[in-house]
């Protein structure tokens, strides 16, 4: 492989598991993180301990200048072969009639605009139209996009619905230029994201509602992400792939 994979939000959770799995697949990994430098450094150290190559780059995907910096650092590391748009946020449980404009702006800026801006930078580098050698983009959506998350966070669900639509559109836009674009829709996965939404035990509490009767692990999601990043998926684009235990 030997090309570079950028994983936004690669310091914890699904992003961390994806960074480790991408390195195993042979990618040199750029581990993006928002603020937890120690966690990002730990991912880099784990990759290097297995003879892989990785660097950590601070990048809040809600800030365009940070995204430009992330891609500049990646340019110095090698040819970009893959982007995983993993960074994403939830917020406190709330009904729509309780949501502030600030909350909605953050949700859409990080989850939607951030992913589209990262894809823009990736396409500029990967597209054969721009002299690139092709590549792969994987977007992290959520089954929330299909469930709507009423009474929990409809705004988050809507942001992931936008990711699904963006995935289909971008895939069709750049398929002939050598870029495959797909999305993964995780279900209830055991990561810190539930604590950041104010309820650390949320995934376990709802495990009974999953047809498989359990939550998923970050590694189970990462397995699907790296399959889409691999040559095994060479004819797969515009696909939205549920990793949700049947939810
Ligand atoms: P997580 O455990 O909360 O980890 C979030 C990661 O994203 C961290 O590395 C964090 O960096 C980074 N991050 C947060 N805000 C960021 C920002 N503004 N810019 C850049 N990076 C940022 O999350 P996760 O559960 O692994 O979720 C990863 C993705 O999967 C998200 O898109 C999420 O919506 C989606 N997803 C998760 C689940 C689930 O049940 N866990 C289900 C469906 C979809 P720091 O370490 O620096 O804070």
PDB file of C-alpha atoms and ligand atoms in Angstrom:
ATOM      1  CA  UNK A   1       0.000   0.000   0.000  1.00  0.00           C
ATOM      2  CA  UNK A   2       2.557   2.511   1.311  1.00  0.00           C
ATOM      3  CA  UNK A   3       0.322   5.532   0.701  1.00  0.00           C
ATOM      4  CA  UNK A   4      -0.973   7.856   3.402  1.00  0.00           C
ATOM      5  CA  UNK A   5      -4.327   7.511   5.152  1.00  0.00           C
ATOM      6  CA  UNK A   6      -5.735  10.438   7.113  1.00  0.00           C
ATOM      7  CA  UNK A   7      -8.075   9.462   9.946  1.00  0.00           C
ATOM      8  CA  UNK A   8      -9.819  12.476  11.473  1.00  0.00           C
ATOM      9  CA  UNK A   9     -10.557  11.948  15.159  1.00  0.00           C
ATOM     10  CA  UNK A  10      -8.059   9.107  15.111  1.00  0.00           C
ATOM     11  CA  UNK A  11      -7.058   9.493  18.748  1.00  0.00           C
ATOM     12  CA  UNK A  12      -9.942   7.611  20.397  1.00  0.00           C
ATOM     13  CA  UNK A  13     -12.806   5.205  19.756  1.00  0.00           C
ATOM     14  CA  UNK A  14     -13.600   4.108  16.209  1.00  0.00           C
ATOM     15  CA  UNK A  15     -10.939   6.439  14.798  1.00  0.00           C
ATOM     16  CA  UNK A  16      -8.229   4.890  16.959  1.00  0.00           C
ATOM     17  CA  UNK A  17      -9.241   1.354  15.972  1.00  0.00           C
ATOM     18  CA  UNK A  18      -9.339   2.429  12.319  1.00  0.00           C
ATOM     19  CA  UNK A  19      -5.887   4.053  12.494  1.00  0.00           C
ATOM     20  CA  UNK A  20      -4.404   0.852  13.955  1.00  0.00           C
ATOM     21  CA  UNK A  21      -6.128  -1.359  11.367  1.00  0.00           C
ATOM     22  CA  UNK A  22      -5.158   0.930   8.477  1.00  0.00           C
ATOM     23  CA  UNK A  23      -1.514   0.721   9.562  1.00  0.00           C
ATOM     24  CA  UNK A  24      -1.778  -3.087   9.565  1.00  0.00           C
ATOM     25  CA  UNK A  25      -3.102  -2.878   6.009  1.00  0.00           C
ATOM     26  CA  UNK A  26       0.076  -0.994   5.058  1.00  0.00           C
ATOM     27  CA  UNK A  27      -1.015   2.629   5.131  1.00  0.00           C
ATOM     28  CA  UNK A  28       1.136   5.354   6.680  1.00  0.00           C
ATOM     29  CA  UNK A  29      -1.367   6.959   9.038  1.00  0.00           C
ATOM     30  CA  UNK A  30      -2.020  10.598   9.886  1.00  0.00           C
ATOM     31  CA  UNK A  31      -3.835  10.541  13.215  1.00  0.00           C
ATOM     32  CA  UNK A  32      -5.991  13.661  13.524  1.00  0.00           C
ATOM     33  CA  UNK A  33      -7.179  14.773  16.958  1.00  0.00           C
ATOM     34  CA  UNK A  34      -9.084  17.725  18.396  1.00  0.00           C
ATOM     35  CA  UNK A  35      -7.428  18.218  21.783  1.00  0.00           C
ATOM     36  CA  UNK A  36      -6.284  14.927  23.319  1.00  0.00           C
ATOM     37  CA  UNK A  37      -2.647  14.971  22.245  1.00  0.00           C
ATOM     38  CA  UNK A  38      -1.681  12.176  24.666  1.00  0.00           C
ATOM     39  CA  UNK A  39      -4.282   9.817  23.167  1.00  0.00           C
ATOM     40  CA  UNK A  40      -3.109  10.638  19.626  1.00  0.00           C
ATOM     41  CA  UNK A  41       0.540  10.103  20.596  1.00  0.00           C
ATOM     42  CA  UNK A  42      -0.449   6.754  22.090  1.00  0.00           C
ATOM     43  CA  UNK A  43      -1.959   5.650  18.755  1.00  0.00           C
ATOM     44  CA  UNK A  44       1.199   6.733  16.919  1.00  0.00           C
ATOM     45  CA  UNK A  45       3.348   4.808  19.415  1.00  0.00           C
ATOM     46  CA  UNK A  46       1.211   1.663  19.020  1.00  0.00           C
ATOM     47  CA  UNK A  47       1.552   1.834  15.218  1.00  0.00           C
ATOM     48  CA  UNK A  48       5.306   2.411  15.410  1.00  0.00           C
ATOM     49  CA  UNK A  49       5.659  -0.493  17.873  1.00  0.00           C
ATOM     50  CA  UNK A  50       4.280  -2.735  15.097  1.00  0.00           C
ATOM     51  CA  UNK A  51       6.767  -1.307  12.585  1.00  0.00           C
ATOM     52  CA  UNK A  52       4.177   0.969  10.981  1.00  0.00           C
ATOM     53  CA  UNK A  53       4.493   4.676  10.278  1.00  0.00           C
ATOM     54  CA  UNK A  54       2.258   7.378  11.766  1.00  0.00           C
ATOM     55  CA  UNK A  55       2.173  11.022  12.800  1.00  0.00           C
ATOM     56  CA  UNK A  56      -0.309  12.896  14.986  1.00  0.00           C
ATOM     57  CA  UNK A  57      -1.708  16.231  13.785  1.00  0.00           C
ATOM     58  CA  UNK A  58      -4.010  18.488  15.779  1.00  0.00           C
ATOM     59  CA  UNK A  59      -7.059  19.304  13.676  1.00  0.00           C
ATOM     60  CA  UNK A  60     -10.465  20.482  14.798  1.00  0.00           C
ATOM     61  CA  UNK A  61     -12.513  19.678  11.688  1.00  0.00           C
ATOM     62  CA  UNK A  62     -14.811  22.553  12.613  1.00  0.00           C
ATOM     63  CA  UNK A  63     -11.989  24.958  11.683  1.00  0.00           C
ATOM     64  CA  UNK A  64     -11.028  25.230   8.003  1.00  0.00           C
ATOM     65  CA  UNK A  65      -7.485  26.447   8.773  1.00  0.00           C
ATOM     66  CA  UNK A  66      -6.917  23.299  10.863  1.00  0.00           C
ATOM     67  CA  UNK A  67      -8.060  21.123   7.934  1.00  0.00           C
ATOM     68  CA  UNK A  68      -5.660  22.891   5.552  1.00  0.00           C
ATOM     69  CA  UNK A  69      -2.855  22.330   8.078  1.00  0.00           C
ATOM     70  CA  UNK A  70      -3.777  18.641   8.436  1.00  0.00           C
ATOM     71  CA  UNK A  71      -3.546  18.048   4.689  1.00  0.00           C
ATOM     72  CA  UNK A  72      -0.302  20.022   4.423  1.00  0.00           C
ATOM     73  CA  UNK A  73       1.261  17.801   7.083  1.00  0.00           C
ATOM     74  CA  UNK A  74      -0.059  14.725   5.247  1.00  0.00           C
ATOM     75  CA  UNK A  75       1.509  16.007   1.988  1.00  0.00           C
ATOM     76  CA  UNK A  76       4.874  15.993   3.723  1.00  0.00           C
ATOM     77  CA  UNK A  77       4.344  12.379   4.800  1.00  0.00           C
ATOM     78  CA  UNK A  78       3.654  10.843   1.376  1.00  0.00           C
ATOM     79  CA  UNK A  79       1.003  10.371  -1.335  1.00  0.00           C
ATOM     80  CA  UNK A  80      -2.537  10.552   0.007  1.00  0.00           C
ATOM     81  CA  UNK A  81      -4.368   7.281  -0.682  1.00  0.00           C
ATOM     82  CA  UNK A  82      -7.229   7.378   1.809  1.00  0.00           C
ATOM     83  CA  UNK A  83      -9.310   9.709   3.950  1.00  0.00           C
ATOM     84  CA  UNK A  84     -11.492   8.485   6.797  1.00  0.00           C
ATOM     85  CA  UNK A  85     -13.947  11.211   7.802  1.00  0.00           C
ATOM     86  CA  UNK A  86     -14.407   9.864  11.307  1.00  0.00           C
ATOM     87  CA  UNK A  87     -14.422  12.936  13.566  1.00  0.00           C
ATOM     88  CA  UNK A  88     -17.925  13.576  14.817  1.00  0.00           C
ATOM     89  CA  UNK A  89     -19.760  14.910  17.866  1.00  0.00           C
ATOM     90  CA  UNK A  90     -23.055  14.419  19.653  1.00  0.00           C
ATOM     91  CA  UNK A  91     -24.597  16.755  22.221  1.00  0.00           C
ATOM     92  CA  UNK A  92     -26.762  16.446  25.301  1.00  0.00           C
ATOM     93  CA  UNK A  93     -30.083  14.700  24.899  1.00  0.00           C
ATOM     94  CA  UNK A  94     -32.653  17.329  23.928  1.00  0.00           C
ATOM     95  CA  UNK A  95     -35.862  17.838  21.994  1.00  0.00           C
ATOM     96  CA  UNK A  96     -35.783  20.086  18.931  1.00  0.00           C
ATOM     97  CA  UNK A  97     -37.833  22.725  20.793  1.00  0.00           C
ATOM     98  CA  UNK A  98     -34.927  23.010  23.260  1.00  0.00           C
ATOM     99  CA  UNK A  99     -32.027  23.321  20.795  1.00  0.00           C
ATOM    100  CA  UNK A 100     -30.002  26.543  20.505  1.00  0.00           C
ATOM    101  CA  UNK A 101     -28.660  27.963  17.268  1.00  0.00           C
ATOM    102  CA  UNK A 102     -25.140  27.588  18.687  1.00  0.00           C
ATOM    103  CA  UNK A 103     -25.652  23.876  19.278  1.00  0.00           C
ATOM    104  CA  UNK A 104     -26.984  23.353  15.754  1.00  0.00           C
ATOM    105  CA  UNK A 105     -24.166  25.363  14.190  1.00  0.00           C
ATOM    106  CA  UNK A 106     -21.526  23.271  16.012  1.00  0.00           C
ATOM    107  CA  UNK A 107     -23.222  19.989  15.101  1.00  0.00           C
ATOM    108  CA  UNK A 108     -23.448  20.816  11.409  1.00  0.00           C
ATOM    109  CA  UNK A 109     -20.044  22.545  11.235  1.00  0.00           C
ATOM    110  CA  UNK A 110     -18.165  19.601  12.740  1.00  0.00           C
ATOM    111  CA  UNK A 111     -20.156  16.645  11.412  1.00  0.00           C
ATOM    112  CA  UNK A 112     -21.135  17.903   7.958  1.00  0.00           C
ATOM    113  CA  UNK A 113     -19.045  20.902   6.850  1.00  0.00           C
ATOM    114  CA  UNK A 114     -15.882  19.394   8.340  1.00  0.00           C
ATOM    115  CA  UNK A 115     -16.347  16.143   6.435  1.00  0.00           C
ATOM    116  CA  UNK A 116     -17.097  17.924   3.170  1.00  0.00           C
ATOM    117  CA  UNK A 117     -14.081  20.241   3.520  1.00  0.00           C
ATOM    118  CA  UNK A 118     -11.799  17.266   4.247  1.00  0.00           C
ATOM    119  CA  UNK A 119     -13.220  15.480   1.194  1.00  0.00           C
ATOM    120  CA  UNK A 120     -12.576  18.610  -0.876  1.00  0.00           C
ATOM    121  CA  UNK A 121      -8.913  18.566   0.092  1.00  0.00           C
ATOM    122  CA  UNK A 122      -8.684  14.817  -0.518  1.00  0.00           C
ATOM    123  CA  UNK A 123     -10.271  15.043  -3.981  1.00  0.00           C
ATOM    124  CA  UNK A 124      -7.821  17.798  -4.972  1.00  0.00           C
ATOM    125  CA  UNK A 125      -4.997  15.378  -4.220  1.00  0.00           C
ATOM    126  CA  UNK A 126      -6.475  12.040  -5.330  1.00  0.00           C
ATOM    127  CA  UNK A 127      -8.461  12.853  -8.468  1.00  0.00           C
ATOM    128  CA  UNK A 128      -6.965  11.841 -11.805  1.00  0.00           C
ATOM    129  CA  UNK A 129      -8.541  15.072 -13.081  1.00  0.00           C
ATOM    130  CA  UNK A 130      -5.999  16.903 -10.914  1.00  0.00           C
ATOM    131  CA  UNK A 131      -3.084  14.597 -11.773  1.00  0.00           C
ATOM    132  CA  UNK A 132      -3.606  12.320  -8.753  1.00  0.00           C
ATOM    133  CA  UNK A 133      -3.450   8.531  -8.634  1.00  0.00           C
ATOM    134  CA  UNK A 134      -6.928   7.869  -7.204  1.00  0.00           C
ATOM    135  CA  UNK A 135      -7.892   6.963  -3.668  1.00  0.00           C
ATOM    136  CA  UNK A 136     -10.588   6.061  -1.183  1.00  0.00           C
ATOM    137  CA  UNK A 137     -12.818   8.103   1.109  1.00  0.00           C
ATOM    138  CA  UNK A 138     -14.809   6.506   3.935  1.00  0.00           C
ATOM    139  CA  UNK A 139     -17.328   8.629   5.815  1.00  0.00           C
ATOM    140  CA  UNK A 140     -18.625   7.742   9.286  1.00  0.00           C
ATOM    141  CA  UNK A 141     -22.384   8.096   9.302  1.00  0.00           C
ATOM    142  CA  UNK A 142     -24.685   6.476  11.899  1.00  0.00           C
ATOM    143  CA  UNK A 143     -27.824   4.337  11.987  1.00  0.00           C
ATOM    144  CA  UNK A 144     -29.247   7.477  13.621  1.00  0.00           C
ATOM    145  CA  UNK A 145     -29.584   8.723  10.026  1.00  0.00           C
ATOM    146  CA  UNK A 146     -32.300   6.113   9.453  1.00  0.00           C
ATOM    147  CA  UNK A 147     -33.848   6.143  12.973  1.00  0.00           C
ATOM    148  CA  UNK A 148     -34.027   9.943  13.350  1.00  0.00           C
ATOM    149  CA  UNK A 149     -33.199   9.753  17.099  1.00  0.00           C
ATOM    150  CA  UNK A 150     -36.440  11.390  18.347  1.00  0.00           C
ATOM    151  CA  UNK A 151     -36.168  12.849  21.847  1.00  0.00           C
ATOM    152  CA  UNK A 152     -32.411  12.219  21.857  1.00  0.00           C
ATOM    153  CA  UNK A 153     -30.631  14.266  19.203  1.00  0.00           C
ATOM    154  CA  UNK A 154     -32.510  14.749  15.978  1.00  0.00           C
ATOM    155  CA  UNK A 155     -29.842  17.290  14.999  1.00  0.00           C
ATOM    156  CA  UNK A 156     -27.119  14.633  15.155  1.00  0.00           C
ATOM    157  CA  UNK A 157     -29.277  12.197  13.169  1.00  0.00           C
ATOM    158  CA  UNK A 158     -29.902  14.874  10.538  1.00  0.00           C
ATOM    159  CA  UNK A 159     -26.173  15.593  10.292  1.00  0.00           C
ATOM    160  CA  UNK A 160     -25.582  11.901   9.565  1.00  0.00           C
ATOM    161  CA  UNK A 161     -28.408  11.890   7.015  1.00  0.00           C
ATOM    162  CA  UNK A 162     -26.464  14.637   5.261  1.00  0.00           C
ATOM    163  CA  UNK A 163     -23.368  12.418   5.327  1.00  0.00           C
ATOM    164  CA  UNK A 164     -25.296   9.595   3.626  1.00  0.00           C
ATOM    165  CA  UNK A 165     -26.487  11.905   0.852  1.00  0.00           C
ATOM    166  CA  UNK A 166     -23.039  13.440   0.487  1.00  0.00           C
ATOM    167  CA  UNK A 167     -21.511   9.972   0.187  1.00  0.00           C
ATOM    168  CA  UNK A 168     -23.771   8.982  -2.696  1.00  0.00           C
ATOM    169  CA  UNK A 169     -23.329  12.294  -4.499  1.00  0.00           C
ATOM    170  CA  UNK A 170     -19.563  12.524  -4.139  1.00  0.00           C
ATOM    171  CA  UNK A 171     -19.133   8.875  -5.149  1.00  0.00           C
ATOM    172  CA  UNK A 172     -20.973   9.540  -8.402  1.00  0.00           C
ATOM    173  CA  UNK A 173     -19.081  12.804  -8.934  1.00  0.00           C
ATOM    174  CA  UNK A 174     -15.576  11.333  -8.687  1.00  0.00           C
ATOM    175  CA  UNK A 175     -15.913   7.616  -9.540  1.00  0.00           C
ATOM    176  CA  UNK A 176     -14.548   8.140 -13.056  1.00  0.00           C
ATOM    177  CA  UNK A 177     -11.566   9.984 -11.562  1.00  0.00           C
ATOM    178  CA  UNK A 178     -10.321   6.965  -9.594  1.00  0.00           C
ATOM    179  CA  UNK A 179     -11.847   7.785  -6.206  1.00  0.00           C
ATOM    180  CA  UNK A 180     -14.189   5.430  -4.345  1.00  0.00           C
ATOM    181  CA  UNK A 181     -16.438   6.985  -1.686  1.00  0.00           C
ATOM    182  CA  UNK A 182     -18.426   4.944   0.818  1.00  0.00           C
ATOM    183  CA  UNK A 183     -19.933   5.328   4.280  1.00  0.00           C
ATOM    184  CA  UNK A 184     -20.261   3.165   7.345  1.00  0.00           C
ATOM    185  CA  UNK A 185     -23.347   3.470   9.546  1.00  0.00           C
ATOM    186  CA  UNK A 186     -22.376   2.169  13.008  1.00  0.00           C
ATOM    187  CA  UNK A 187     -25.069   1.241  15.505  1.00  0.00           C
ATOM    188  CA  UNK A 188     -24.460   1.299  19.267  1.00  0.00           C
ATOM    189  CA  UNK A 189     -20.695   1.120  19.672  1.00  0.00           C
ATOM    190  CA  UNK A 190     -18.847   1.088  22.988  1.00  0.00           C
ATOM    191  CA  UNK A 191     -16.827   4.338  22.896  1.00  0.00           C
ATOM    192  CA  UNK A 192     -16.504   7.597  24.865  1.00  0.00           C
ATOM    193  CA  UNK A 193     -19.023   9.356  22.594  1.00  0.00           C
ATOM    194  CA  UNK A 194     -21.923   8.369  24.868  1.00  0.00           C
ATOM    195  CA  UNK A 195     -20.223  10.048  27.847  1.00  0.00           C
ATOM    196  CA  UNK A 196     -19.716  13.186  25.771  1.00  0.00           C
ATOM    197  CA  UNK A 197     -23.498  13.163  25.197  1.00  0.00           C
ATOM    198  CA  UNK A 198     -23.969  13.129  28.970  1.00  0.00           C
ATOM    199  CA  UNK A 199     -24.737   9.418  29.470  1.00  0.00           C
ATOM    200  CA  UNK A 200     -21.667   7.163  29.764  1.00  0.00           C
ATOM    201  CA  UNK A 201     -23.759   3.975  30.165  1.00  0.00           C
ATOM    202  CA  UNK A 202     -26.042   4.695  27.211  1.00  0.00           C
ATOM    203  CA  UNK A 203     -24.745   2.004  24.856  1.00  0.00           C
ATOM    204  CA  UNK A 204     -25.002  -0.755  27.496  1.00  0.00           C
ATOM    205  CA  UNK A 205     -28.440   0.468  28.624  1.00  0.00           C
ATOM    206  CA  UNK A 206     -29.822   0.124  25.102  1.00  0.00           C
ATOM    207  CA  UNK A 207     -28.012  -3.116  24.223  1.00  0.00           C
ATOM    208  CA  UNK A 208     -31.259  -5.110  24.581  1.00  0.00           C
ATOM    209  CA  UNK A 209     -32.798  -3.092  21.719  1.00  0.00           C
ATOM    210  CA  UNK A 210     -30.173  -4.379  19.284  1.00  0.00           C
ATOM    211  CA  UNK A 211     -31.273  -7.537  17.414  1.00  0.00           C
ATOM    212  CA  UNK A 212     -27.888  -9.092  18.256  1.00  0.00           C
ATOM    213  CA  UNK A 213     -28.519  -8.140  21.924  1.00  0.00           C
ATOM    214  CA  UNK A 214     -25.151  -6.457  22.438  1.00  0.00           C
ATOM    215  CA  UNK A 215     -23.217  -3.311  21.652  1.00  0.00           C
ATOM    216  CA  UNK A 216     -20.480  -3.375  19.030  1.00  0.00           C
ATOM    217  CA  UNK A 217     -16.793  -2.661  19.487  1.00  0.00           C
ATOM    218  CA  UNK A 218     -14.733   0.012  17.778  1.00  0.00           C
ATOM    219  CA  UNK A 219     -12.691  -2.780  16.194  1.00  0.00           C
ATOM    220  CA  UNK A 220     -15.795  -4.303  14.597  1.00  0.00           C
ATOM    221  CA  UNK A 221     -16.490  -0.965  12.911  1.00  0.00           C
ATOM    222  CA  UNK A 222     -12.832  -0.489  11.955  1.00  0.00           C
ATOM    223  CA  UNK A 223     -12.808  -3.904  10.247  1.00  0.00           C
ATOM    224  CA  UNK A 224     -15.487  -2.668   7.856  1.00  0.00           C
ATOM    225  CA  UNK A 225     -13.801   0.707   7.329  1.00  0.00           C
ATOM    226  CA  UNK A 226     -10.475  -0.844   6.358  1.00  0.00           C
ATOM    227  CA  UNK A 227     -12.165  -3.377   4.101  1.00  0.00           C
ATOM    228  CA  UNK A 228     -13.620  -0.423   2.173  1.00  0.00           C
ATOM    229  CA  UNK A 229     -10.109   1.115   2.144  1.00  0.00           C
ATOM    230  CA  UNK A 230      -8.602  -2.065   0.731  1.00  0.00           C
ATOM    231  CA  UNK A 231      -8.309  -3.349  -2.838  1.00  0.00           C
ATOM    232  CA  UNK A 232     -10.806  -6.073  -1.836  1.00  0.00           C
ATOM    233  CA  UNK A 233     -13.462  -3.377  -2.231  1.00  0.00           C
ATOM    234  CA  UNK A 234     -12.230  -2.250  -5.658  1.00  0.00           C
ATOM    235  CA  UNK A 235     -15.735  -2.273  -7.248  1.00  0.00           C
ATOM    236  CA  UNK A 236     -17.539  -0.757  -4.239  1.00  0.00           C
ATOM    237  CA  UNK A 237     -18.511   2.912  -4.318  1.00  0.00           C
ATOM    238  CA  UNK A 238     -21.516   4.970  -3.249  1.00  0.00           C
ATOM    239  CA  UNK A 239     -22.401   2.290  -0.695  1.00  0.00           C
ATOM    240  CA  UNK A 240     -23.667   2.879   2.824  1.00  0.00           C
ATOM    241  CA  UNK A 241     -22.756  -0.106   4.918  1.00  0.00           C
ATOM    242  CA  UNK A 242     -24.527  -0.775   8.280  1.00  0.00           C
ATOM    243  CA  UNK A 243     -22.374  -2.169  11.106  1.00  0.00           C
ATOM    244  CA  UNK A 244     -25.115  -2.237  13.689  1.00  0.00           C
ATOM    245  CA  UNK A 245     -25.883  -5.757  14.884  1.00  0.00           C
ATOM    246  CA  UNK A 246     -29.089  -5.592  12.846  1.00  0.00           C
ATOM    247  CA  UNK A 247     -30.372  -2.372  14.428  1.00  0.00           C
TER     248      UNK A 247
HETATM  249  P1  LIG B   1     -15.412   9.261  20.341  1.00  0.00           P
HETATM  250  O1  LIG B   1     -15.061   8.014  21.071  1.00  0.00           O
HETATM  251  O2  LIG B   1     -16.155  10.353  21.056  1.00  0.00           O
HETATM  252  O3  LIG B   1     -14.050   9.845  19.717  1.00  0.00           O
HETATM  253  C1  LIG B   1     -14.152  11.035  19.010  1.00  0.00           C
HETATM  254  C2  LIG B   1     -12.859  11.288  18.248  1.00  0.00           C
HETATM  255  O4  LIG B   1     -13.087  12.412  17.414  1.00  0.00           O
HETATM  256  C3  LIG B   1     -11.698  11.633  19.155  1.00  0.00           C
HETATM  257  O5  LIG B   1     -10.524  11.178  18.539  1.00  0.00           O
HETATM  258  C4  LIG B   1     -11.754  13.151  19.207  1.00  0.00           C
HETATM  259  O6  LIG B   1     -10.490  13.753  19.405  1.00  0.00           O
HETATM  260  C5  LIG B   1     -12.246  13.458  17.816  1.00  0.00           C
HETATM  261  N1  LIG B   1     -12.977  14.710  17.700  1.00  0.00           N
HETATM  262  C6  LIG B   1     -14.012  15.174  18.439  1.00  0.00           C
HETATM  263  N2  LIG B   1     -14.405  16.380  18.007  1.00  0.00           N
HETATM  264  C7  LIG B   1     -13.586  16.690  16.970  1.00  0.00           C
HETATM  265  C8  LIG B   1     -13.459  17.799  16.120  1.00  0.00           C
HETATM  266  N3  LIG B   1     -14.244  18.880  16.234  1.00  0.00           N
HETATM  267  N4  LIG B   1     -12.485  17.774  15.178  1.00  0.00           N
HETATM  268  C9  LIG B   1     -11.667  16.716  15.060  1.00  0.00           C
HETATM  269  N5  LIG B   1     -11.723  15.631  15.823  1.00  0.00           N
HETATM  270  C10 LIG B   1     -12.691  15.629  16.776  1.00  0.00           C
HETATM  271  O7  LIG B   1     -16.281   8.943  19.035  1.00  0.00           O
HETATM  272  P2  LIG B   1     -16.626   7.532  18.327  1.00  0.00           P
HETATM  273  O8  LIG B   1     -17.750   6.910  19.071  1.00  0.00           O
HETATM  274  O9  LIG B   1     -15.402   6.785  18.068  1.00  0.00           O
HETATM  275  O10 LIG B   1     -17.260   8.075  16.960  1.00  0.00           O
HETATM  276  C11 LIG B   1     -16.521   8.177  15.761  1.00  0.00           C
HETATM  277  C12 LIG B   1     -17.492   8.439  14.619  1.00  0.00           C
HETATM  278  O11 LIG B   1     -18.442   7.373  14.548  1.00  0.00           O
HETATM  279  C13 LIG B   1     -18.315   9.723  14.770  1.00  0.00           C
HETATM  280  O12 LIG B   1     -18.478  10.327  13.511  1.00  0.00           O
HETATM  281  C14 LIG B   1     -19.648   9.235  15.310  1.00  0.00           C
HETATM  282  O13 LIG B   1     -20.687  10.098  14.994  1.00  0.00           O
HETATM  283  C15 LIG B   1     -19.755   7.899  14.593  1.00  0.00           C
HETATM  284  N6  LIG B   1     -20.653   6.955  15.276  1.00  0.00           N
HETATM  285  C16 LIG B   1     -20.390   6.494  16.534  1.00  0.00           C
HETATM  286  C17 LIG B   1     -21.285   5.610  17.138  1.00  0.00           C
HETATM  287  C18 LIG B   1     -21.087   5.061  18.525  1.00  0.00           C
HETATM  288  O14 LIG B   1     -22.022   4.415  19.067  1.00  0.00           O
HETATM  289  N7  LIG B   1     -19.938   5.214  19.133  1.00  0.00           N
HETATM  290  C19 LIG B   1     -22.461   5.218  16.456  1.00  0.00           C
HETATM  291  C20 LIG B   1     -22.693   5.726  15.190  1.00  0.00           C
HETATM  292  C21 LIG B   1     -21.786   6.583  14.601  1.00  0.00           C
HETATM  293  P3  LIG B   1      -9.879  14.011  20.887  1.00  0.00           P
HETATM  294  O15 LIG B   1      -9.384  12.657  21.370  1.00  0.00           O
HETATM  295  O16 LIG B   1      -8.772  14.991  20.655  1.00  0.00           O
HETATM  296  O17 LIG B   1     -10.990  14.547  21.736  1.00  0.00           O
END
